[in-house]
Every structure is written in C-alpha cells, then in structure tokens.
C-alpha cells in the first residue's frame, strides 16, 4: 500500500525531483556500481579503477573496463523504472531528473534534460586536450569484456581518449551540480531511486531537499530512511515500485 501522505504529495507536487543511482538500471541487467565487477573484473575494486591514477597507470585496463560497461549498456534496454520516470514527467507541472549514472537509459526511455552529475559513457574525450571524437565509437569488439583495450588516439593532438565520466578525486561538472542543488532546494517532492547514497557531493541532494521542506521518498530494496517525518520508503525494486505511482 502506498502511504497516504505520499499519494497526497505526488498529487499536489508542483516541482518533483527524481534522483537516481545504479539501482534504477539494475533491472536492465546493468550491475550496480558496488557489484559492477562481475566476471573477469571481479578481482578489481571499482573505486580504485574509477580514478585518473588507475587510468594513467594502465590506460588499456581502465579503457577496457569502460568499453565493456559501454557495450553492456548498448545491449541493454530501459526497464519499467526508466519508463515510469519518463511518464511521471507528464504528470507533474515540473520534474527535474538528476542521475549519478553514466548510462543513457533514461534518455532512451524518453526522459529529456537529464542532469548527469558523473558524466556519460557515451562522451569519451581526449585525456590531454579534452577534444571529443567527431564520430561515435563503434561497439567494442570484445563481447566478454575483461580484456585490456588500448584507448583510441585523439585526432587533434595524438593523445589518448578517456571515458567521459567523473572519476573519484575529480570535480563534478559545476553547472550540473549547481542545477541539481537548486532543484533540490526548490522542489516539494524528491524521489531517491536506487542509490546507496555513499558518494559525495552527489549524495547531498536528498538531504538538501529534505531540509528545504520537501517530502523525500527512497525507492530501494534496502531503503535508508533518516528522519521520522516527511521521509518515506517504497521498499522494493524500482521497476516494480515506480509504475505503482502512476496507477
Ligand atoms: C570530488 C562515475 C573532490 C564513474 C562515480 C565529501 C565531499 C566531496 C568529496 C568527497 C567527500 N567524501 C569523500 C569524497 C571523495 C569521493 C567520495 O564520495 N568517495 C566515497 C567512496 C566515500 N567523491 C569524489 O571523489 C567526487 N569528487 O568530490 O572531488 C574535489 C573537490 C574539489 C576539487 C577537486 C576535487 C567524485 C565522485 C564521482 C565518482 N564517480 N561514477 C563510473 O561510473 O565509473 S561514483 C559511482 O558510485 C556512481 O556514479 C554513483 O554515484 C556512486 C554510488 O553508486 P550508486 O549509484 O549509489 O550505486 P551503488 O551500487 O552504490 O548502490 C546501488 C543501490 O541500488 C543500492 O542501494 C541497492 O540497494 C539499490 N538497488 C539494487 N537493485 C535495485 C536497487 N534499487 C532499486 N531497484 C533495484 N532493482
Ligand atoms: Zn587531444
């Protein structure tokens, strides 16, 4: 049963924020960040691979991991959670979608103006000069992943391409973070979907909304609710819970 205050909040919402993490893509078969190291990658630790140091130490290892992840995303489809979020945007006067994910499944489900706090797998750029390749990268030729792949060269300066994601120790895109914090400050309802809330400063977003007086809802099989009021949990998988909000 959806808690009545949540039904009310959804019905009356003037500005809703949806804040998503890896859990929203889990039912598309994209493993969450914490367990993204399946198969040949499981001997590595994601937080140690997702760093500029790891890339500089072994560009082919890090590029191979991201190409494997990009290939998994290209093979995946948006799931009912992505589609419900795109549908919710047509139900409330204003909806801001903020994601920590680097896949494009929200866009492929029909969401527009997605704020990507941590960049995208689909926008590689030159590690040296920042130039983006003028042709999209082909599907990686390694279906199994786990193989080291030398990063392609930069057409402009001869440097090497890097994934267009924000690594640990790197700053988030200032405009994206500013837009996310502002939306959290202004909204009257925030749905936090499929995130463990451990990575900062992105993890500040739900707290900013709650302190500004919004109703906050965590959609997660293992929700983490901090406050006794104005904060709820929809316990379960996003692909099951979010479509219920549209009923
Ligand atoms: C920075 C892109 C400094 C790459 C990622 C305080 C302030 C500032 C920084 C820090 C700070 N404290 C610590 C730091 C450093 C660090 C940090 O936060 N470390 C953590 C580990 C403690 N932060 C940074 O380094 C950030 N940079 O602040 O720079 C700086 C400052 C000034 C000047 C220069 C530099 C950059 C962080 C960005 C890192 N990049 N991703 C890539 O993808 O490879 S982070 C990555 O992990 C994700 O993007 C995501 O944000 C994060 C957490 O992942 P989640 O999405 O939450 O996924 P997770 O697997 O953890 O959880 C899945 C959840 O889904 C679970 O709760 C599960 O229960 C649930 N679930 C599962 N199935 C389902 C489901 N839910 C619903 N339905 C289901 N079916
Ligand atoms: Zn270059």
XYZ file of C-alpha atoms and ligand atoms in Angstrom:
328
model
C 0.000 0.000 0.000
C 1.444 3.448 -0.908
C 1.439 5.651 2.224
C -1.371 8.268 2.000
C 0.948 11.244 2.617
C 2.990 10.088 -0.372
C -0.120 9.815 -2.574
C -1.038 13.353 -1.464
C 2.495 14.667 -2.067
C 2.539 13.174 -5.557
C -0.933 14.544 -6.384
C -0.060 18.043 -5.172
C 3.565 18.194 -6.343
C 4.360 21.341 -8.308
C 8.056 20.504 -8.736
C 9.280 16.918 -8.300
C 12.932 15.865 -8.372
C 13.912 12.313 -9.303
C 17.444 11.443 -8.125
C 18.719 8.108 -9.466
C 21.663 5.776 -8.918
C 22.810 2.452 -10.333
C 19.794 0.625 -8.849
C 17.443 2.191 -11.426
C 19.361 0.362 -14.193
C 19.709 -2.927 -12.287
C 16.568 -4.426 -13.877
C 18.034 -3.608 -17.300
C 20.817 -6.034 -16.418
C 23.383 -3.311 -15.690
C 25.061 -4.364 -12.462
C 25.132 -1.713 -9.772
C 28.319 0.156 -9.093
C 29.072 -1.793 -5.973
C 28.827 -5.079 -7.859
C 29.775 -3.831 -11.336
C 32.823 -6.039 -11.143
C 31.267 -9.285 -12.279
C 33.049 -11.797 -14.449
C 36.657 -11.047 -15.296
C 36.535 -7.722 -13.461
C 35.660 -9.077 -10.055
C 39.298 -9.160 -8.921
C 39.318 -5.337 -9.150
C 37.711 -2.725 -6.912
C 35.515 -0.213 -8.809
C 36.555 2.744 -6.683
C 40.223 2.015 -7.427
C 39.606 1.585 -11.176
C 37.409 4.710 -11.474
C 40.323 7.112 -10.869
C 42.717 9.185 -13.022
C 45.617 7.383 -11.331
C 44.363 3.961 -12.450
C 43.965 5.257 -15.999
C 47.459 6.796 -16.064
C 48.974 3.634 -14.602
C 47.273 1.355 -17.152
C 45.117 3.151 -19.760
C 44.259 -0.098 -21.572
C 42.936 -1.763 -18.392
C 40.666 1.172 -17.489
C 39.579 1.802 -21.087
C 38.810 -1.936 -21.438
C 36.593 -1.847 -18.310
C 34.634 1.175 -19.531
C 34.258 -0.218 -23.045
C 32.899 -3.432 -21.510
C 30.411 -1.385 -19.475
C 29.513 0.747 -22.521
C 28.912 -2.404 -24.549
C 26.630 -3.803 -21.792
C 24.629 -0.557 -21.887
C 24.359 -0.634 -25.701
C 22.981 -4.179 -25.399
C 20.552 -3.256 -22.589
C 17.042 -1.806 -22.775
C 15.370 0.741 -20.485
C 13.268 -1.022 -17.833
C 9.824 -0.133 -16.331
C 11.547 2.158 -13.800
C 13.102 4.316 -16.536
C 9.773 4.359 -18.374
C 7.765 5.255 -15.257
C 10.124 8.201 -14.602
C 9.648 9.427 -18.181
C 5.842 9.088 -17.713
C 5.912 10.914 -14.338
C 7.352 13.954 -16.147
C 3.990 14.207 -17.939
C 2.063 14.056 -14.635
C 3.643 16.892 -12.653
C 3.933 20.560 -13.657
C 7.710 20.433 -13.326
C 10.086 17.459 -12.997
C 13.890 17.573 -12.699
C 15.729 14.287 -13.332
C 19.194 14.053 -11.764
C 21.262 10.899 -12.248
C 24.570 9.624 -10.919
C 24.567 7.022 -13.686
C 26.753 7.206 -16.765
C 24.410 5.167 -18.981
C 21.843 6.688 -21.395
C 18.876 4.512 -20.388
C 16.868 7.459 -19.025
C 17.208 9.219 -22.385
C 16.330 6.038 -24.271
C 13.176 5.721 -22.131
C 12.118 9.206 -23.260
C 13.381 11.428 -20.436
C 14.800 14.762 -21.593
C 17.155 17.292 -19.969
C 18.736 14.620 -17.780
C 21.299 16.094 -15.362
C 24.297 13.720 -15.382
C 26.305 14.502 -12.243
C 29.001 11.945 -13.093
C 29.204 12.303 -16.876
C 28.474 9.687 -19.504
C 29.918 6.514 -21.011
C 28.865 7.906 -24.396
C 31.004 11.055 -24.421
C 34.659 9.987 -24.392
C 37.203 12.796 -24.684
C 40.946 13.192 -25.107
C 42.782 12.825 -21.777
C 45.252 15.501 -22.928
C 43.325 18.177 -24.826
C 39.700 17.336 -23.974
C 38.582 17.053 -27.617
C 35.672 14.684 -28.280
C 35.954 12.287 -31.248
C 33.877 13.583 -34.155
C 32.496 10.093 -34.889
C 30.760 7.942 -32.271
C 32.814 4.958 -31.140
C 31.892 1.597 -32.665
C 30.624 -1.268 -30.499
C 33.665 -2.733 -28.742
C 34.808 -5.954 -30.368
C 35.152 -7.861 -27.100
C 31.753 -9.366 -26.134
C 33.102 -10.874 -22.933
C 34.805 -7.766 -21.623
C 37.627 -8.072 -19.104
C 40.155 -7.651 -21.910
C 42.539 -4.694 -21.927
C 41.789 -2.405 -24.870
C 44.162 0.374 -25.905
C 42.307 3.685 -25.875
C 41.858 5.215 -29.367
C 44.090 8.181 -30.248
C 42.945 11.790 -30.355
C 42.597 13.089 -33.933
C 43.548 16.567 -32.786
C 46.633 16.129 -30.600
C 47.600 12.464 -30.772
C 46.804 11.955 -27.078
C 44.624 9.101 -25.828
C 40.851 9.047 -25.253
C 39.449 8.633 -21.740
C 35.850 7.862 -20.653
C 33.685 10.994 -20.297
C 32.865 10.150 -16.674
C 33.755 11.867 -13.382
C 36.352 9.750 -11.573
C 36.970 9.729 -7.813
C 39.039 12.771 -6.930
C 37.703 14.702 -9.938
C 35.297 17.624 -9.662
C 31.744 17.249 -10.861
C 30.606 19.470 -13.753
C 29.881 22.756 -11.964
C 26.739 23.614 -13.937
C 25.227 20.159 -13.379
C 25.909 20.207 -9.635
C 24.566 23.751 -9.307
C 21.380 22.845 -11.218
C 20.915 19.724 -9.069
C 21.342 21.573 -5.771
C 18.996 24.337 -6.925
C 16.273 21.864 -7.970
C 16.639 20.038 -4.629
C 16.265 23.372 -2.809
C 13.101 24.304 -4.748
C 11.221 21.028 -5.098
C 8.326 19.851 -2.929
C 8.881 16.140 -3.564
C 12.095 14.180 -4.143
C 12.200 10.501 -5.131
C 15.639 8.949 -4.484
C 15.739 5.814 -6.650
C 18.343 3.037 -6.438
C 21.265 4.689 -4.762
C 23.362 3.772 -1.746
C 23.990 7.468 -1.071
C 27.679 6.976 -0.247
C 29.320 9.115 -2.922
C 29.669 12.842 -2.382
C 28.901 15.545 -3.221
C 26.027 13.910 -5.239
C 24.725 12.259 -2.067
C 23.962 15.724 -0.666
C 20.937 16.085 -2.968
C 18.214 14.290 -0.937
C 19.315 15.988 2.310
C 19.113 19.426 0.682
C 15.539 18.694 -0.428
C 14.515 17.382 2.980
C 15.984 20.382 4.835
C 14.178 22.704 2.410
C 10.848 21.107 3.438
C 10.258 18.584 0.639
C 8.780 15.108 1.079
C 11.570 12.593 0.376
C 10.906 9.001 -0.777
C 13.564 6.263 -1.085
C 12.800 3.587 -3.681
C 15.175 0.749 -2.847
C 15.066 -2.915 -1.744
C 17.181 -1.764 1.207
C 15.964 1.777 1.829
C 17.769 4.063 4.249
C 15.336 6.476 5.940
C 16.856 9.005 8.358
C 14.019 11.263 9.506
C 10.748 10.401 11.297
C 8.681 12.845 9.240
C 8.314 13.813 5.600
C 10.545 10.888 4.632
C 9.248 7.542 3.357
C 10.465 4.300 1.859
C 8.968 2.365 -1.035
C 10.765 -0.874 -0.270
C 11.420 -2.959 -3.348
C 12.746 -2.878 -6.879
C 12.309 0.384 -8.781
C 10.858 -1.450 -11.795
C 8.013 -2.677 -9.568
C 7.539 0.298 -7.222
C 7.647 3.263 -9.622
C 4.896 2.079 -12.016
C 2.605 1.842 -8.953
C 2.879 5.616 -8.551
C 1.275 6.019 -11.966
C -1.783 3.876 -11.148
C 35.036 15.090 -5.636
C 31.245 7.703 -12.399
C 36.910 16.261 -4.881
C 32.372 6.782 -12.756
C 31.242 7.765 -9.962
C 32.931 14.791 0.593
C 32.849 15.837 -0.326
C 33.458 15.730 -1.576
C 34.146 14.551 -1.927
C 34.220 13.514 -1.022
C 33.628 13.631 0.229
N 33.865 12.492 0.897
C 34.568 11.638 0.117
C 34.828 12.247 -1.051
C 35.569 11.640 -2.157
C 34.658 10.858 -3.098
C 33.653 10.006 -2.394
O 32.499 10.402 -2.230
N 34.092 8.810 -2.003
C 33.191 7.853 -1.412
C 33.567 6.443 -1.879
C 33.310 7.999 0.108
N 33.997 11.773 -4.004
C 34.657 12.135 -5.124
O 35.809 11.816 -5.370
C 33.907 13.028 -6.094
N 34.782 14.097 -6.452
O 34.346 15.383 -4.722
O 36.200 15.686 -5.972
C 37.374 17.534 -5.379
C 36.967 18.694 -4.738
C 37.455 19.883 -5.177
C 38.337 19.931 -6.268
C 38.733 18.758 -6.911
C 38.234 17.550 -6.472
C 33.604 12.318 -7.402
C 32.713 11.148 -7.167
C 32.237 10.592 -8.517
C 32.804 9.206 -8.716
N 32.241 8.611 -9.940
N 30.703 7.309 -11.095
C 31.884 5.402 -13.089
O 30.669 5.170 -13.163
O 32.760 4.543 -13.310
S 30.545 7.281 -8.495
C 29.563 5.903 -8.726
O 29.286 5.315 -7.454
C 28.178 6.195 -9.230
O 28.156 7.206 -10.193
C 27.399 6.584 -8.014
O 27.395 7.974 -7.814
C 28.216 6.021 -6.900
C 27.388 5.159 -5.982
O 26.779 4.250 -6.752
P 25.168 4.071 -6.671
O 24.613 4.670 -7.891
O 24.588 4.504 -5.380
O 25.161 2.541 -6.775
P 25.535 1.520 -5.625
O 25.982 0.266 -6.314
O 26.414 2.154 -4.600
O 24.122 1.276 -4.923
C 23.056 0.729 -5.691
C 21.807 0.930 -4.864
O 20.703 0.450 -5.626
C 21.823 0.129 -3.573
O 21.313 0.964 -2.538
C 20.873 -1.033 -3.851
O 20.172 -1.415 -2.672
C 19.914 -0.409 -4.817
N 19.255 -1.328 -5.755
C 19.726 -2.504 -6.256
N 18.800 -3.006 -7.121
C 17.769 -2.128 -7.166
C 18.059 -1.058 -6.299
N 17.220 -0.017 -6.118
C 16.058 -0.030 -6.806
N 15.706 -1.014 -7.666
C 16.535 -2.078 -7.863
N 16.168 -3.056 -8.718
Zn 43.766 15.516 -27.786
